[in-house]
PDB file of C-alpha atoms in Angstrom:
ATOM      1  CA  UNK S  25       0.000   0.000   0.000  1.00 93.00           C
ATOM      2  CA  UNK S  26       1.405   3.659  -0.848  1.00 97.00           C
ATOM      3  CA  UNK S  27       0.715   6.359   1.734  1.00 98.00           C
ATOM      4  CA  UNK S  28       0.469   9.811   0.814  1.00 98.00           C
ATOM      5  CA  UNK S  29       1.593  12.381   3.066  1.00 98.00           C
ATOM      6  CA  UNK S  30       1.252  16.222   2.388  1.00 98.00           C
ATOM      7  CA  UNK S  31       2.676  18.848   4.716  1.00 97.00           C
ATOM      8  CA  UNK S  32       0.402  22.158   4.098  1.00 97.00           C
ATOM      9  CA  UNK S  33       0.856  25.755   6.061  1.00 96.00           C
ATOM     10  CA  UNK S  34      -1.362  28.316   3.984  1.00 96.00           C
ATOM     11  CA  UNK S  35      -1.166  26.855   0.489  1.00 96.00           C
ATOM     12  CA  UNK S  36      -4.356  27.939  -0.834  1.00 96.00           C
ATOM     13  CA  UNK S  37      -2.960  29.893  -3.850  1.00 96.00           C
ATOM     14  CA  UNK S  38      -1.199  26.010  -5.284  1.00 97.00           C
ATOM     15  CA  UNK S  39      -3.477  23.311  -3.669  1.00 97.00           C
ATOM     16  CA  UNK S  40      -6.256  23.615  -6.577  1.00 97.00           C
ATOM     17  CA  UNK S  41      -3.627  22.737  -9.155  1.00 97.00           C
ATOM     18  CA  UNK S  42      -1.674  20.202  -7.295  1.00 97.00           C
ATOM     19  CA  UNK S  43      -4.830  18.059  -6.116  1.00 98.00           C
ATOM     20  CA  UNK S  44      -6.248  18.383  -9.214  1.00 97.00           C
ATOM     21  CA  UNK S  45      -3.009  16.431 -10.680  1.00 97.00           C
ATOM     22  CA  UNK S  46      -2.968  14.110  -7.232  1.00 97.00           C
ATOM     23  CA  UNK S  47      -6.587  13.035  -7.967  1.00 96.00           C
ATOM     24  CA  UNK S  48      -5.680  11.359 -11.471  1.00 96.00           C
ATOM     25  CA  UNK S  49      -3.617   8.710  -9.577  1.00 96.00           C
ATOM     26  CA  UNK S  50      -6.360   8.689  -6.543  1.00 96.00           C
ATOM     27  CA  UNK S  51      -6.758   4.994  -7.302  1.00 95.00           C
ATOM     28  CA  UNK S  52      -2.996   3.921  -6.704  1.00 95.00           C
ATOM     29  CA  UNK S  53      -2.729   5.298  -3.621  1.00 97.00           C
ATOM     30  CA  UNK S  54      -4.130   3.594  -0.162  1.00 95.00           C
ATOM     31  CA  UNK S  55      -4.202   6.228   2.330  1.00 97.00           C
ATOM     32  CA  UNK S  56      -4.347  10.107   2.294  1.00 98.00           C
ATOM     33  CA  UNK S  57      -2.471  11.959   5.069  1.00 98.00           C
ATOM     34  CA  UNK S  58      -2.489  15.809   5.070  1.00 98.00           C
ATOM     35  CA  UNK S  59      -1.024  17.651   7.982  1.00 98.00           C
ATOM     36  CA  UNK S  60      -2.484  20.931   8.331  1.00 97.00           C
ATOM     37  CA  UNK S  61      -0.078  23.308  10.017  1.00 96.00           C
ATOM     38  CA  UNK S  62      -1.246  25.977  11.775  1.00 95.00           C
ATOM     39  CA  UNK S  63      -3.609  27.301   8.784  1.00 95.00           C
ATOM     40  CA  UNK S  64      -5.303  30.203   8.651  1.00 95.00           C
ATOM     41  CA  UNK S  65      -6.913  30.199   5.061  1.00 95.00           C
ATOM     42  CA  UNK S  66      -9.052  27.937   2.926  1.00 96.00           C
ATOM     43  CA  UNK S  67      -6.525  24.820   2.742  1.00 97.00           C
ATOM     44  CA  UNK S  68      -8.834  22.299   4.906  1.00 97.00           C
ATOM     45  CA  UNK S  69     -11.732  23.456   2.839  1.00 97.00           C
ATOM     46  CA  UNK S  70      -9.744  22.999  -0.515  1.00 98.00           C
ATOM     47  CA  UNK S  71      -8.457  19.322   0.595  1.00 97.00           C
ATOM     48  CA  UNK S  72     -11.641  18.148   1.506  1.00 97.00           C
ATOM     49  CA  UNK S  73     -13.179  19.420  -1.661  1.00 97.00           C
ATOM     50  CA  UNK S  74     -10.835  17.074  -3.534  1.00 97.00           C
ATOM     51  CA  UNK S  75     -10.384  14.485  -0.528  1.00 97.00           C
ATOM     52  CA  UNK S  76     -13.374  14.104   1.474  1.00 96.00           C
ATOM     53  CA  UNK S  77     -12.354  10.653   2.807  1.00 94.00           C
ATOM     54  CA  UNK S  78      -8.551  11.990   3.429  1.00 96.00           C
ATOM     55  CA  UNK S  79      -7.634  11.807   6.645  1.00 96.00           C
ATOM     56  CA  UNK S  80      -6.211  15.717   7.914  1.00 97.00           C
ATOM     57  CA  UNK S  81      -3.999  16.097  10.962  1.00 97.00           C
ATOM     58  CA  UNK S  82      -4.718  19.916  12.489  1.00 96.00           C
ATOM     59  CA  UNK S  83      -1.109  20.873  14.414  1.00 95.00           C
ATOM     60  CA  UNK S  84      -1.761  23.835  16.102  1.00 93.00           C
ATOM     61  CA  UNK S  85       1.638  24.301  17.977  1.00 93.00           C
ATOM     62  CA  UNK S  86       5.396  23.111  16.759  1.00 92.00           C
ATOM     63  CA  UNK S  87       7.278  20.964  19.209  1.00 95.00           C
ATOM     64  CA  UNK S  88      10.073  21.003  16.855  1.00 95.00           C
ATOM     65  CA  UNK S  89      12.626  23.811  15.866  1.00 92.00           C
ATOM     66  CA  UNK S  90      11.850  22.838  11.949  1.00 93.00           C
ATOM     67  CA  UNK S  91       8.191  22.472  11.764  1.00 95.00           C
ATOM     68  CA  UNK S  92       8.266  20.781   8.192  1.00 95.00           C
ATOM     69  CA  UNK S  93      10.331  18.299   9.820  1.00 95.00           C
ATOM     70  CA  UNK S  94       8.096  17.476  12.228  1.00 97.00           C
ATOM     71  CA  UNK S  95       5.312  17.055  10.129  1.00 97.00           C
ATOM     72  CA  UNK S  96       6.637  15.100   7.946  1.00 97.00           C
ATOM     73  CA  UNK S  97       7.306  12.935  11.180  1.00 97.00           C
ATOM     74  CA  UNK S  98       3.785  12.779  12.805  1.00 97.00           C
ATOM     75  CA  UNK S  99       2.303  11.512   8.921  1.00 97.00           C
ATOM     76  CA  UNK S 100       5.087   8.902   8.718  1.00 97.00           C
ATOM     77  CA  UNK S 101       3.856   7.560  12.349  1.00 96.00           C
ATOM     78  CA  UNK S 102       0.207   7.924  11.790  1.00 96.00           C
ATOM     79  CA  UNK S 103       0.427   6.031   8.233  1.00 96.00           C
ATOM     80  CA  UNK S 104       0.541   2.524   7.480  1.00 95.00           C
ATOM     81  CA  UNK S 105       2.081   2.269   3.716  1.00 96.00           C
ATOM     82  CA  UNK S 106       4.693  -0.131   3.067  1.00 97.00           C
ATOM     83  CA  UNK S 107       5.724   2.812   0.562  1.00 97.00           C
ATOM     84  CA  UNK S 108       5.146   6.425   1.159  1.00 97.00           C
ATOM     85  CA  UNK S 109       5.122   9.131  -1.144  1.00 97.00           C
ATOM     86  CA  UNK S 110       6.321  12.595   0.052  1.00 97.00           C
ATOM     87  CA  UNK S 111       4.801  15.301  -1.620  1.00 97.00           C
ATOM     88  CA  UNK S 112       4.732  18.947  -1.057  1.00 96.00           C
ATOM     89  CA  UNK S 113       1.180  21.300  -1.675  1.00 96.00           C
ATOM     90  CA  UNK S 114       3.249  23.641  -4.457  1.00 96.00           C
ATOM     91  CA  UNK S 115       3.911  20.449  -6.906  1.00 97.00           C
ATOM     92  CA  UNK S 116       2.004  19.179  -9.719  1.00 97.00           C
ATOM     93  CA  UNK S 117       2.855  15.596 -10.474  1.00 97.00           C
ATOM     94  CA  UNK S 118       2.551  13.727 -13.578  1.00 96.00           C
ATOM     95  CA  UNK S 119      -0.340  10.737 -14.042  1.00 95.00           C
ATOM     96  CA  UNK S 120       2.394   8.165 -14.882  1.00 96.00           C
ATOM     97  CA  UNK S 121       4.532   9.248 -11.578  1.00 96.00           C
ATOM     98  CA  UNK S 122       4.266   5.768 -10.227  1.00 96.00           C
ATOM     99  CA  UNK S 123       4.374   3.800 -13.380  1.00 96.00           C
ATOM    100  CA  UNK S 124       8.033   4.844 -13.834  1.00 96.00           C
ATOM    101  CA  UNK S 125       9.502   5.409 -10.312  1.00 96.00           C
ATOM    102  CA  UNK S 126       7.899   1.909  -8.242  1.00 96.00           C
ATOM    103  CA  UNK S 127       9.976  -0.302 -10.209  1.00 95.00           C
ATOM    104  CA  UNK S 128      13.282   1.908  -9.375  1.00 94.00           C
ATOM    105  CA  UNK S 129      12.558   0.586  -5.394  1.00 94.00           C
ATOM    106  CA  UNK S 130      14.447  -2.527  -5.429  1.00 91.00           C
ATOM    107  CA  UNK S 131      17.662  -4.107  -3.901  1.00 92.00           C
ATOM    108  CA  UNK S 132      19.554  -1.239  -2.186  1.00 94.00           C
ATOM    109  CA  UNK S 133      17.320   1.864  -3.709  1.00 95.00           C
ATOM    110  CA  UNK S 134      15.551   3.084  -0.472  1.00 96.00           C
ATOM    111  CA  UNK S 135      13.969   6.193  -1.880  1.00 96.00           C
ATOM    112  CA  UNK S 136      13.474   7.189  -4.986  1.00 96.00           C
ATOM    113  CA  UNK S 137      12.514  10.942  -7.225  1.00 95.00           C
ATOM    114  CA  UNK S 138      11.462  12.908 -10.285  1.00 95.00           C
ATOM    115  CA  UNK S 139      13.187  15.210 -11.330  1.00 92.00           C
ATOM    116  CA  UNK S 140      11.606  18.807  -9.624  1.00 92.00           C
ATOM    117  CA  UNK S 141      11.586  21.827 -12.567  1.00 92.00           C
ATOM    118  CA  UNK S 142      10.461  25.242 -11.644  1.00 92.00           C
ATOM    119  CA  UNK S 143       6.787  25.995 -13.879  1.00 94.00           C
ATOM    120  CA  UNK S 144       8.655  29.111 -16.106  1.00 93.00           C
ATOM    121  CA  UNK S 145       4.453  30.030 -16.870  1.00 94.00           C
ATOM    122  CA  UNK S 146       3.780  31.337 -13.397  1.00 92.00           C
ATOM    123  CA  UNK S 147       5.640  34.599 -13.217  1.00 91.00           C
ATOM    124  CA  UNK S 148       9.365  36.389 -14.953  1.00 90.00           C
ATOM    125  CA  UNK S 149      11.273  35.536 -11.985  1.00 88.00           C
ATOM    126  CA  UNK S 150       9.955  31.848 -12.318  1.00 89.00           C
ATOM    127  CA  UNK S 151      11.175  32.264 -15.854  1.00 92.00           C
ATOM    128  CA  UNK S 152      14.544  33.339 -15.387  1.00 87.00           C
ATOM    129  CA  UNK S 153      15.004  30.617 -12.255  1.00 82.00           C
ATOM    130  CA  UNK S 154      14.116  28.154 -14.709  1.00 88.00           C
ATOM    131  CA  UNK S 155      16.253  28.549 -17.008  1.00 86.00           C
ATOM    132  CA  UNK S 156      19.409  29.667 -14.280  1.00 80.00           C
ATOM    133  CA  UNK S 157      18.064  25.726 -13.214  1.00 80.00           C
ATOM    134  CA  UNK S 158      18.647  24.440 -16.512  1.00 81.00           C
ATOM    135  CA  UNK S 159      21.877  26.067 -17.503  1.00 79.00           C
ATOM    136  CA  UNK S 160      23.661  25.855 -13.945  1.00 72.00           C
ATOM    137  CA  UNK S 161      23.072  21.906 -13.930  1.00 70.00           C
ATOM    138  CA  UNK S 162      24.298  21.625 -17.998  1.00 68.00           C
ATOM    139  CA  UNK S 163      27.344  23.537 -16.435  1.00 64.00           C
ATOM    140  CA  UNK S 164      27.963  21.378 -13.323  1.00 58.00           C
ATOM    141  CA  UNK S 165      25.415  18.168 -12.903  1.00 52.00           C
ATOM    142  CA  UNK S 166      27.247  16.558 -10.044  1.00 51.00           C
ATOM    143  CA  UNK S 167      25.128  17.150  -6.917  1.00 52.00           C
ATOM    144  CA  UNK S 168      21.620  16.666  -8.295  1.00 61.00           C
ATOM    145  CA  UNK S 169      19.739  14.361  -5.989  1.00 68.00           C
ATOM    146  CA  UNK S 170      16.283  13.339  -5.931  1.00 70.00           C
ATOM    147  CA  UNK S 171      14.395  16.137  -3.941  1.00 74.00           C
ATOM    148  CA  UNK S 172      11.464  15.785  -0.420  1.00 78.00           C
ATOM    149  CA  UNK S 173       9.242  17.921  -2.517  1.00 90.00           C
ATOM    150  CA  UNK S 174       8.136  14.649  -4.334  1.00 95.00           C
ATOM    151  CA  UNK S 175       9.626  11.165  -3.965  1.00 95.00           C
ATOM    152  CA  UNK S 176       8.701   7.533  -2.721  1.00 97.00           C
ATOM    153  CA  UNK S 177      10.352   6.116   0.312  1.00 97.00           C
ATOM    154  CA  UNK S 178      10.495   2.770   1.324  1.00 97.00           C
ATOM    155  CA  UNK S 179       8.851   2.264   4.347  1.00 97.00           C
ATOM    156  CA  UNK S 180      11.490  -0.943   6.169  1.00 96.00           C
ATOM    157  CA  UNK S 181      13.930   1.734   5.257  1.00 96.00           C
ATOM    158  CA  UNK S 182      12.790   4.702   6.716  1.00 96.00           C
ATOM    159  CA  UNK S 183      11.774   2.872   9.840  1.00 96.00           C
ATOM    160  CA  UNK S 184      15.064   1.624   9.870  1.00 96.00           C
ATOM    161  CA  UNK S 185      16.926   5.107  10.795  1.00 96.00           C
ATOM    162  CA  UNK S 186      13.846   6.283  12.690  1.00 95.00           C
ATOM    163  CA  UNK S 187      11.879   8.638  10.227  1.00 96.00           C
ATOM    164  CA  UNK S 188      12.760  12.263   9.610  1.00 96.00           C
ATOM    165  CA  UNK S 189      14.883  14.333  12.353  1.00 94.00           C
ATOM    166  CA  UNK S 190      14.408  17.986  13.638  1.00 93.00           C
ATOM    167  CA  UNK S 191      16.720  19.688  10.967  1.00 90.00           C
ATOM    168  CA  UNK S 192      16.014  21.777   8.169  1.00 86.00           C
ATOM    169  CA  UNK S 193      16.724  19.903   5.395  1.00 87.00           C
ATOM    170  CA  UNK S 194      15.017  16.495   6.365  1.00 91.00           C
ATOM    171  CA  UNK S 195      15.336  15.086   3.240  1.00 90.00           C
ATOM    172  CA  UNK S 196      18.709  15.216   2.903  1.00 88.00           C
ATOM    173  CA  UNK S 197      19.495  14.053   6.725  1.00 91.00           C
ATOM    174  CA  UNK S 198      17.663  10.873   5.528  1.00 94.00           C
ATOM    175  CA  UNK S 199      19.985  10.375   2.043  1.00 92.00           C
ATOM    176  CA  UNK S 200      22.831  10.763   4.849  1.00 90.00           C
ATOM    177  CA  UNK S 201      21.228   8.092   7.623  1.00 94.00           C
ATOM    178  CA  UNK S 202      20.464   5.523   4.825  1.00 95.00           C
ATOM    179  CA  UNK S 203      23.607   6.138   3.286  1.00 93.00           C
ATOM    180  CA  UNK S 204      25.068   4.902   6.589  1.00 94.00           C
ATOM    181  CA  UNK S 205      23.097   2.071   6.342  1.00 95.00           C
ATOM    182  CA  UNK S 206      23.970   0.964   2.814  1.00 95.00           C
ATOM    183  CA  UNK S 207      20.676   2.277   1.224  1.00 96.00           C
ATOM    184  CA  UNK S 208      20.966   4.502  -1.900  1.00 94.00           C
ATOM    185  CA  UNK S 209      18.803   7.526  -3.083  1.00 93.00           C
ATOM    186  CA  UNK S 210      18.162   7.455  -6.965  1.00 93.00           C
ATOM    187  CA  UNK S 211      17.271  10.573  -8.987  1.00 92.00           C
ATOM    188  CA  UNK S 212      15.100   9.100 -12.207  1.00 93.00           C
ATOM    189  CA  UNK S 213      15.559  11.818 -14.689  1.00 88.00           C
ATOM    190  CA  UNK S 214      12.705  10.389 -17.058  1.00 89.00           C
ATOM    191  CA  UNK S 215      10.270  12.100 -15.510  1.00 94.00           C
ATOM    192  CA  UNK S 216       9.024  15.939 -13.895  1.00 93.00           C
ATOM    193  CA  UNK S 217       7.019  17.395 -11.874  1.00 95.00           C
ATOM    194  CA  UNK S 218       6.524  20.576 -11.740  1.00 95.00           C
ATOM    195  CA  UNK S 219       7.454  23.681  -8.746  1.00 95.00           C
ATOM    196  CA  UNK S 220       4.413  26.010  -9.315  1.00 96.00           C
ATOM    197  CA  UNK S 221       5.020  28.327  -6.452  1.00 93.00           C
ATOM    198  CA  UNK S 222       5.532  31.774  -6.825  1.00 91.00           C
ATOM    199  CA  UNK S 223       9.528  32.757  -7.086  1.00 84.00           C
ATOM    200  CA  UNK S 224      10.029  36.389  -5.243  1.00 80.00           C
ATOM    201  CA  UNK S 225      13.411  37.901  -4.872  1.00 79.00           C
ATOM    202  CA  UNK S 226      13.454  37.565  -1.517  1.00 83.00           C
ATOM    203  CA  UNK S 227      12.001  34.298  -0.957  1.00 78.00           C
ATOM    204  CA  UNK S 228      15.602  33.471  -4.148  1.00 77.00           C
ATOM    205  CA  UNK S 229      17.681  35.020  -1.200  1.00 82.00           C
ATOM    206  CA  UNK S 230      16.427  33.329   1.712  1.00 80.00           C
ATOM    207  CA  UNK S 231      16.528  29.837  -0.023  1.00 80.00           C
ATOM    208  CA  UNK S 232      20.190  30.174  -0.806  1.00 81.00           C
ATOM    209  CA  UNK S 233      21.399  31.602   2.851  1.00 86.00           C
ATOM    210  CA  UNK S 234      19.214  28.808   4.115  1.00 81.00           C
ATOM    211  CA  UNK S 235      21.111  25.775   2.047  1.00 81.00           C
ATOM    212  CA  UNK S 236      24.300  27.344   3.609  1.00 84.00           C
ATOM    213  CA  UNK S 237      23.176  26.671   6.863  1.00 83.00           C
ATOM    214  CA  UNK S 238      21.972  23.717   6.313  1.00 79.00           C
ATOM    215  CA  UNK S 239      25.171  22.603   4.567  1.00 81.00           C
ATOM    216  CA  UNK S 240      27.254  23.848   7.965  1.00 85.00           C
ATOM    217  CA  UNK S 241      24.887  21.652  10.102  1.00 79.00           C
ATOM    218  CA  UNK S 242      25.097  18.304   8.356  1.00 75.00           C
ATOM    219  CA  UNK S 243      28.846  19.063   8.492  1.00 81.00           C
ATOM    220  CA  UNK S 244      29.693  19.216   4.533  1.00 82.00           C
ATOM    221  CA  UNK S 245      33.642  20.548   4.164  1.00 85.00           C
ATOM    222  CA  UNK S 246      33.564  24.274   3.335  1.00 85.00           C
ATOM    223  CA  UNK S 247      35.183  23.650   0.084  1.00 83.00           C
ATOM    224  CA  UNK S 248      32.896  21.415  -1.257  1.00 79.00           C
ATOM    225  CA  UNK S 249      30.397  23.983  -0.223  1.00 81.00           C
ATOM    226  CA  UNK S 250      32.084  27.085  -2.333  1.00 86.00           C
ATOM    227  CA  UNK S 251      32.496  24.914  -5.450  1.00 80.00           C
ATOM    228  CA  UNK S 252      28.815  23.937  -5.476  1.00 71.00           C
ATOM    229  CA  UNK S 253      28.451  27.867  -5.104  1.00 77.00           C
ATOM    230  CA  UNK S 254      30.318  28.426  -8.029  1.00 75.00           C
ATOM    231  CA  UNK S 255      29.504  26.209 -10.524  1.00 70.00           C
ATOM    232  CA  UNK S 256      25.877  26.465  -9.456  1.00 70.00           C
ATOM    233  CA  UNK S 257      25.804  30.197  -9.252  1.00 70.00           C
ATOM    234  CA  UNK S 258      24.681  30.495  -6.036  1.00 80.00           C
ATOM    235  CA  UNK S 259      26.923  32.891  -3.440  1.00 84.00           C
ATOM    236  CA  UNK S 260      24.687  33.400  -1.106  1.00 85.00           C
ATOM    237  CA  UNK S 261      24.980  29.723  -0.092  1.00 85.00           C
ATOM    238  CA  UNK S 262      28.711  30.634   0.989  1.00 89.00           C
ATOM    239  CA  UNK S 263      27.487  33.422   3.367  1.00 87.00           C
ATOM    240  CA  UNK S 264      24.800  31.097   5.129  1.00 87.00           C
ATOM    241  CA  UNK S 265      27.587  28.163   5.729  1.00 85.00           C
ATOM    242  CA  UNK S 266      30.055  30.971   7.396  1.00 88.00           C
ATOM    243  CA  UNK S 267      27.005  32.605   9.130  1.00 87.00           C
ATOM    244  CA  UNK S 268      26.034  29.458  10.780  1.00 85.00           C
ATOM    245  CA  UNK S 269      29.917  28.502  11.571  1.00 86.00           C
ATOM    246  CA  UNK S 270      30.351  31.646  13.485  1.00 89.00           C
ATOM    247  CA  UNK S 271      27.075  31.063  15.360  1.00 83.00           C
ATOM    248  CA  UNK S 272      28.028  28.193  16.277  1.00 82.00           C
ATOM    249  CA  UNK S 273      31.675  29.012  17.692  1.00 84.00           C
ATOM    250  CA  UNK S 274      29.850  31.913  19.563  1.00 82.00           C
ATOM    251  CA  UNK S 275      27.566  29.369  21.138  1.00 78.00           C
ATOM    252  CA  UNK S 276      31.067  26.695  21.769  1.00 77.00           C
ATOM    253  CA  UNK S 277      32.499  30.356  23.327  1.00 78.00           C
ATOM    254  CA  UNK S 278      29.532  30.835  25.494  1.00 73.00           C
ATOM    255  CA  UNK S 279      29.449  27.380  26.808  1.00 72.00           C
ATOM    256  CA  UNK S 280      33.236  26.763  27.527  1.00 70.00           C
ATOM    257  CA  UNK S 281      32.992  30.237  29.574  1.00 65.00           C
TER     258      UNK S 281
END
């Protein structure tokens, strides 16, 4: 059985088009599993328009410092798939989606993913990101990894390194704990989904300072870190990783004292 969990916080403006692509493949999936956090517009009303039967988790408080972690968490222990398929509220999915990635689980693949292209039609910035997507990856396509905002994860696997942990990339924690385990993560690059969410310049900024940080806290060399900056065109990455070093030898300074 497949289990589909959905982590939503005030997607109202995206759900329409992304259910409306979830509902071809309605049939191939057991349970539904949306976690609704903290939401204060119509995203309950738009699920249960599409998914009356679904079941929806209301959080109204975070226990965790990364609240998308923790969602993801609380569907993977309320859901009973022996595969689970991730997907975020801002990505439309193609009707074949499980046709071509199921039969990519097998022997040591323990999760598996489209490949994720920004939708060019929604606004110019979109358009420019998707092409600064498509030439930055020509230029250096080491480094691209199947993505959490769609993939299927096997669940022996995932139980195996004890779901998703409190970090802000939990995705790529759990490529790193399976990896430890002798589990691979496979990127099928026969298929897309699409990233319909509305690119702003600032939300461009904050995503790169933010996979700096995360880069510092999963402990990834600083020079590996610069060249991905480089040949990806992405700077601001660089700042996050030293912004997050220094805050964390003023917190080793703080305790030693």
């Amino acid at each position: 059985m497949i289990s589909l969990i959905m982590a939503i916080h005030n997607e109202e403006e995206y759900l329409p088009r992304s259910l409306s692509a979830l509902k071809k493949i309605e049939d191939r999936i057991g349970e539904f599993i949306f976690i609704l956090d903290r939401c204060s517009d119509s995203s309950e009303v738009i699920v249960r328009s599409f998914f009356p039967n679904a079941r929806i988790i209301k959080k109204e408080e975070r226990k965790w410092k990364n609240s998308y972690s923790e969602n993801l968490q609380i569907g993977f222990l309320e859901s009973n798939g022996e595969i689970i398929l991730l997907l975020d509220a801002d990505i439309v999915i193609p009707s074949n989606l499980l046709n071509v990635l199921l039969p990519e689980l097998k022997g040591n693949i323990a999760t598996v993913g489209p490949k994720i292209v920004t939708d060019k039609n929604v606004s110019f910035l979109n358009l420019l990101y998707h092409y600064w997507e498509k030439i930055s990856y020509s230029i250096s396509p080491l480094g691209r990894e199947a993505r959490g905002a769609c993939r299927l994860i096997r669940r022996d696997c995932l139980e195996k390194v004890g779901g998703f942990k409190d970090v802000i990339a939990p995705d790529t924690q759990l490529d790193l704990d399976l990896r430890k385990l002798g589990y691979k993560s496979k990127l099928v690059e026969d298929i897309e989904c699409l990233h319909i969410r509305r690119i702003s310049l600032r939300k461009a900024v904050k995503s790169q300072i933010m996979s700096g940080i995360m880069r510092r806290q999963l402990k990834m060399p600083l020079w590996r870190v610069i060249g991905h900056a480089l040949l990806r065109l992405r700077p601001l990455v660089i700042y996050g990783y030293l912004k997050q070093a220094l805050h964390e030898a003023r917190l080793s300074r703080k305790y030693s004292e």
